[in-house]
CSV table of C-alpha atoms and ligand atoms in Angstrom, one decimal:
chain,number,residue,atom,x,y,z
A,1,MET,CA,-2.3,10.8,3.0
A,2,ARG,CA,0.7,12.4,1.2
A,3,ALA,CA,0.2,15.5,3.5
A,4,GLY,CA,0.6,13.3,6.6
A,5,ILE,CA,-3.1,13.3,7.3
A,6,ALA,CA,-4.8,10.1,8.2
A,7,THR,CA,-7.3,8.9,5.5
A,8,PRO,CA,-8.9,5.5,4.8
A,9,GLU,CA,-6.9,3.4,2.4
A,10,PHE,CA,-8.2,4.2,-1.1
A,11,ALA,CA,-7.8,3.4,-4.8
A,12,LEU,CA,-9.0,5.0,-8.0
A,13,SER,CA,-10.4,2.5,-10.5
A,14,ASN,CA,-8.6,2.0,-13.8
A,15,ASP,CA,-11.2,4.0,-15.7
A,16,GLY,CA,-11.0,6.8,-13.2
A,17,GLN,CA,-14.8,6.5,-12.4
A,18,LEU,CA,-14.7,4.9,-9.0
A,19,LEU,CA,-12.9,5.9,-5.8
A,20,VAL,CA,-12.9,2.8,-3.6
A,21,LEU,CA,-12.3,3.2,0.1
A,22,ASP,CA,-11.7,0.9,3.0
A,23,ARG,CA,-14.1,1.4,5.9
A,24,PHE,CA,-12.4,3.2,8.8
A,25,ASP,CA,-14.9,1.8,11.4
A,26,PHE,CA,-13.7,-1.8,10.7
A,27,VAL,CA,-10.4,-2.8,12.2
A,28,GLU,CA,-8.7,-6.1,11.5
A,29,ARG,CA,-7.5,-7.8,14.7
A,30,GLU,CA,-4.3,-9.9,14.7
A,31,ASP,CA,-6.3,-13.1,14.5
A,32,GLY,CA,-7.9,-11.9,11.3
A,33,SER,CA,-11.3,-11.2,12.9
A,34,ILE,CA,-12.9,-7.8,12.4
A,35,GLU,CA,-13.6,-5.3,15.2
A,36,ARG,CA,-16.4,-2.8,14.6
A,37,LEU,CA,-15.7,0.6,16.1
A,38,GLY,CA,-18.5,3.0,17.0
A,39,PHE,CA,-18.8,6.2,14.8
A,40,GLU,CA,-20.8,9.4,15.4
A,41,ASP,CA,-20.6,12.4,13.1
A,42,ILE,CA,-20.3,15.9,14.6
A,43,ALA,CA,-23.9,16.8,13.7
A,44,ALA,CA,-25.1,13.9,15.8
A,45,LEU,CA,-22.7,14.7,18.7
A,46,ALA,CA,-24.0,18.3,18.6
A,47,GLY,CA,-27.5,17.0,19.0
A,48,LEU,CA,-28.7,18.2,15.6
A,49,ARG,CA,-31.2,16.0,14.0
A,50,VAL,CA,-30.2,16.3,10.4
A,51,ARG,CA,-32.9,14.7,8.3
A,52,ASP,CA,-33.8,15.1,4.6
A,53,THR,CA,-35.9,18.3,5.0
A,54,LEU,CA,-33.6,19.7,7.6
A,55,SER,CA,-30.4,18.6,5.9
A,56,ASP,CA,-29.1,22.2,5.7
A,57,ARG,CA,-28.7,22.0,9.5
A,58,LYS,CA,-25.4,20.4,8.8
A,59,TYR,CA,-24.2,23.7,7.5
A,60,GLN,CA,-24.9,25.4,10.9
A,61,GLY,CA,-22.1,26.4,13.2
A,62,SER,CA,-18.4,27.0,12.9
A,63,TYR,CA,-15.1,25.1,12.9
A,64,GLN,CA,-14.4,26.8,16.2
A,65,ALA,CA,-17.6,25.2,17.7
A,66,ILE,CA,-16.4,21.8,16.6
A,67,ALA,CA,-13.0,22.4,18.2
A,68,GLU,CA,-14.8,23.5,21.4
A,69,LEU,CA,-16.9,20.3,21.3
A,70,LEU,CA,-13.7,18.1,20.9
A,71,LYS,CA,-12.2,19.9,23.9
A,72,GLN,CA,-15.4,19.4,25.9
A,73,LEU,CA,-15.3,15.7,25.1
A,74,GLN,CA,-11.8,15.6,26.5
A,75,LEU,CA,-10.2,13.8,23.6
A,76,PRO,CA,-6.4,13.5,23.8
A,77,CYS,CA,-5.0,16.8,22.6
A,78,GLU,CA,-3.5,15.4,19.4
A,79,ASN,CA,-7.0,15.1,18.1
A,80,LEU,CA,-7.3,18.9,18.0
A,81,GLN,CA,-4.1,19.1,16.0
A,82,ARG,CA,-5.6,16.5,13.6
A,83,PHE,CA,-8.8,18.5,13.4
A,84,PHE,CA,-6.8,21.6,12.5
A,85,GLU,CA,-5.1,19.6,9.7
A,86,GLN,CA,-8.4,18.4,8.3
A,87,VAL,CA,-9.8,22.0,8.3
A,88,ALA,CA,-6.6,23.4,6.8
A,89,PHE,CA,-6.7,20.7,4.1
A,90,SER,CA,-10.3,21.6,3.1
A,91,VAL,CA,-9.5,25.3,3.1
A,92,MET,CA,-6.4,24.8,0.9
A,93,VAL,CA,-8.0,22.5,-1.7
A,94,ARG,CA,-11.1,24.6,-1.7
A,95,ASN,CA,-13.5,22.0,-0.4
A,96,GLY,CA,-16.7,24.0,0.3
A,97,ASP,CA,-18.5,21.0,1.7
A,98,ALA,CA,-16.7,20.4,5.0
A,99,HIS,CA,-19.9,20.4,7.1
A,100,LEU,CA,-20.8,18.9,10.4
A,101,LYS,CA,-21.4,15.4,8.9
A,102,ASN,CA,-18.0,15.3,7.2
A,103,PHE,CA,-16.1,15.2,10.6
A,104,GLY,CA,-16.7,12.4,13.1
A,105,LEU,CA,-15.5,10.4,16.0
A,106,LEU,CA,-14.6,6.8,16.3
A,107,TYR,CA,-14.8,5.1,19.7
A,108,ARG,CA,-14.6,1.9,21.7
A,109,SER,CA,-16.1,3.5,24.8
A,110,ALA,CA,-16.9,7.0,26.1
A,111,ALA,CA,-13.4,7.2,27.5
A,112,ASP,CA,-11.7,5.9,24.3
A,113,ALA,CA,-12.7,8.1,21.4
A,114,TRP,CA,-10.7,9.8,18.7
A,115,LEU,CA,-11.2,11.9,15.5
A,116,ALA,CA,-12.0,9.7,12.5
A,117,PRO,CA,-9.7,9.9,9.4
A,118,MET,CA,-10.4,12.6,6.9
A,119,TYR,CA,-13.2,11.7,4.4
A,120,ASP,CA,-15.4,13.3,1.7
A,121,VAL,CA,-13.0,16.0,0.6
A,122,VAL,CA,-13.6,17.4,-2.9
A,123,THR,CA,-12.3,20.5,-4.6
A,124,THR,CA,-16.0,21.7,-4.8
A,125,SER,CA,-15.0,25.2,-6.1
A,126,ILE,CA,-14.6,23.8,-9.6
A,127,TYR,CA,-18.2,22.7,-9.8
A,128,ARG,CA,-21.5,24.7,-10.0
A,129,TYR,CA,-24.4,23.8,-7.8
A,130,THR,CA,-28.1,24.5,-7.4
A,131,ARG,CA,-29.9,25.1,-4.0
A,132,TYR,CA,-33.0,23.3,-5.3
A,133,GLU,CA,-34.0,21.3,-8.3
A,134,GLY,CA,-34.3,23.6,-11.4
A,135,GLY,CA,-32.8,26.5,-9.4
A,136,PRO,CA,-30.1,28.8,-10.7
A,137,GLU,CA,-26.5,27.5,-11.0
A,138,LEU,CA,-24.4,29.0,-8.3
A,139,GLU,CA,-20.6,29.2,-7.9
A,140,ASP,CA,-19.2,27.5,-4.8
A,141,LYS,CA,-16.9,30.2,-3.4
A,142,THR,CA,-17.3,29.7,0.3
A,143,MET,CA,-16.7,27.2,3.1
A,144,ALA,CA,-19.5,25.1,4.5
A,145,LEU,CA,-19.1,26.4,8.1
A,146,LYS,CA,-17.9,29.7,9.6
A,147,LEU,CA,-14.4,30.6,10.7
A,148,LEU,CA,-13.2,33.7,12.4
A,149,ARG,CA,-12.1,36.4,10.0
A,150,GLY,CA,-10.9,39.5,11.9
A,151,ARG,CA,-13.7,39.9,14.5
A,152,ARG,CA,-16.4,38.2,12.5
A,153,GLN,CA,-17.3,34.5,12.0
A,154,THR,CA,-17.8,34.1,8.2
A,155,ARG,CA,-17.9,31.4,5.5
A,156,ALA,CA,-15.3,33.4,3.4
A,157,TYR,CA,-12.1,31.5,2.9
A,158,PRO,CA,-9.5,32.7,5.5
A,159,THR,CA,-6.2,34.2,4.7
A,160,SER,CA,-3.1,32.2,5.6
A,161,ASP,CA,-2.6,34.3,8.8
A,162,GLU,CA,-6.3,33.8,9.8
A,163,LEU,CA,-6.0,30.0,9.3
A,164,MET,CA,-2.8,30.0,11.3
A,165,ALA,CA,-4.5,32.0,14.1
A,166,PHE,CA,-7.3,29.4,14.1
A,167,GLY,CA,-4.7,26.6,14.5
A,168,ARG,CA,-2.8,28.4,17.2
A,169,SER,CA,-5.5,29.9,19.4
A,170,ILE,CA,-8.5,27.6,18.8
A,171,CYS,CA,-6.8,24.2,18.2
A,172,SER,CA,-3.7,24.8,20.4
A,173,VAL,CA,-1.3,23.8,17.5
A,174,ALA,CA,2.2,25.1,18.3
A,175,LYS,CA,3.3,25.4,14.6
A,176,PRO,CA,0.2,25.4,12.3
A,177,GLU,CA,2.5,26.6,9.5
A,178,THR,CA,4.2,23.2,9.4
A,179,ALA,CA,0.9,21.4,8.7
A,180,MET,CA,0.1,24.0,6.0
A,181,GLN,CA,3.5,23.5,4.4
A,182,ASN,CA,3.1,19.8,4.4
A,183,ILE,CA,-0.3,20.2,2.7
A,184,ALA,CA,1.0,22.6,0.1
A,185,GLN,CA,3.9,20.3,-0.6
A,186,ALA,CA,1.5,17.4,-1.1
A,187,MET,CA,-0.7,19.4,-3.4
A,188,THR,CA,2.3,20.3,-5.6
A,189,GLU,CA,3.4,16.7,-5.8
A,190,THR,CA,-0.2,15.5,-6.5
A,191,LEU,CA,-0.5,17.9,-9.4
A,192,GLN,CA,2.9,16.7,-10.8
A,193,GLN,CA,1.9,13.1,-10.5
A,194,ALA,CA,-1.6,13.7,-12.1
A,195,LYS,CA,0.2,14.9,-15.3
A,196,ARG,CA,1.5,11.3,-15.7
A,197,ASP,CA,-1.7,9.6,-14.7
A,198,GLU,CA,-3.9,8.9,-17.7
A,199,ARG,CA,-7.0,8.3,-15.5
A,200,ILE,CA,-7.1,12.1,-14.8
A,201,PRO,CA,-8.6,14.1,-17.7
A,202,SER,CA,-6.4,17.1,-18.6
A,203,ALA,CA,-9.3,19.5,-18.3
A,204,LEU,CA,-10.0,18.3,-14.8
A,205,ARG,CA,-6.3,18.6,-13.9
A,206,SER,CA,-6.1,22.1,-15.2
A,207,ALA,CA,-9.2,23.2,-13.4
A,208,MET,CA,-7.9,21.7,-10.1
A,209,SER,CA,-4.5,23.3,-10.7
A,210,THR,CA,-6.1,26.7,-11.0
A,211,ALA,CA,-8.4,26.1,-8.0
A,212,TRP,CA,-5.4,25.0,-5.9
A,213,GLU,CA,-3.2,28.1,-6.6
A,214,ALA,CA,-4.6,30.1,-3.8
A,215,GLY,CA,-4.3,27.2,-1.3
A,216,MET,CA,-0.8,26.4,-2.2
A,217,ALA,CA,0.2,30.0,-1.6
A,218,TYR,CA,-0.9,29.7,2.1
A,219,ALA,CA,2.4,28.0,2.9
A,220,ASN,CA,4.5,30.6,1.1
A,221,LEU,CA,6.7,27.8,0.0
A,222,ASP,CA,8.6,29.9,-2.4
A,223,ARG,CA,9.4,32.5,0.2
A,224,MET,CA,10.6,29.8,2.5
A,225,ARG,CA,12.7,28.2,-0.2
A,226,CYS,CA,14.4,31.5,-0.9
A,227,GLY,CA,15.0,31.9,2.8
A,228,VAL,CA,16.7,28.6,3.1
A,229,GLY,CA,18.6,28.8,-0.2
B,301,ADP,N1,-14.2,5.1,4.7
B,301,ADP,C1,-15.3,5.1,5.5
B,301,ADP,N2,-15.5,4.2,6.4
B,301,ADP,C2,-16.7,4.2,7.1
B,301,ADP,N3,-17.7,5.1,7.0
B,301,ADP,C3,-17.5,6.1,6.1
B,301,ADP,C4,-16.3,6.1,5.2
B,301,ADP,N4,-16.4,7.2,4.4
B,301,ADP,C5,-17.6,7.8,4.7
B,301,ADP,N5,-18.2,7.1,5.7
B,301,ADP,C6,-19.6,7.4,6.3
B,301,ADP,O1,-20.5,7.5,5.2
B,301,ADP,C7,-21.1,8.9,5.2
B,301,ADP,C8,-21.2,9.3,3.7
B,301,ADP,O2,-19.9,9.3,3.1
B,301,ADP,P1,-19.3,10.6,2.5
B,301,ADP,O3,-17.9,10.2,2.0
B,301,ADP,O4,-19.4,11.7,3.5
B,301,ADP,O5,-20.2,10.8,1.2
B,301,ADP,P2,-21.4,11.9,0.9
B,301,ADP,O6,-21.6,12.8,2.1
B,301,ADP,O7,-20.9,12.6,-0.3
B,301,ADP,O8,-22.6,11.0,0.6
B,301,ADP,C9,-20.1,9.7,6.0
B,301,ADP,O9,-20.8,10.8,6.6
B,301,ADP,C10,-19.6,8.8,7.0
B,301,ADP,O10,-20.5,8.7,8.1
B,302,MG,MG1,-20.3,13.5,3.4
């Protein structure tokens, strides 16, 4: 939200244990009644039947393939820009779980559809995970889907130039660096504000702060500030 990216309205409970969100598929009309929008996640739109035993199918594919799908569906072009911002945000906060079910479309009809607000974004890189119950604990160092790196599609986090190239050439964003600067600025402000927020344990804040260093550097804010000043 602070980075200028649409999210559902949210609030953190006083004890810091619950994140409460408004539903983005319910819209209040002027007369107070509720309109229910349609919602399909990208896995469903791509025709993948992601079920319990096949749940790793949501990790198939690439951010480029999602962008191509959005183009194919002929959504108004600002949706591609918004998609780039959501991907850039996940890259920069080191969310390794931005898979096909964590992007979706809202719609009233086939001709009136748009990208849903950003949801389910977590700095997963500060947590360990296991592939199966009792399995070894693994570090989360990669993205959920592939992105072009040089000539190869890979899950490795892109450099800032690679992320900009994705924004420019795949998502047709004229100035991807502007979105990246807005995100970096918002991350800086968020870390500052978290210092004064007693709901955030200091160990968590410090782990997030370390995990976010690489992402904040994508915008080269320091270099730009020097350039301006
Ligand atoms: N604010 C929201 N409004 C409506 N539907 C939502 C909202 N947030 C998530 N969803 C739906 O619920 C699903 C699960 O929520 P998500 O935040 O992705 O949690 P998780 O994947 O960790 O269970 C999403 O894939 C999406 O379809
Ligand atoms: Mg999810």
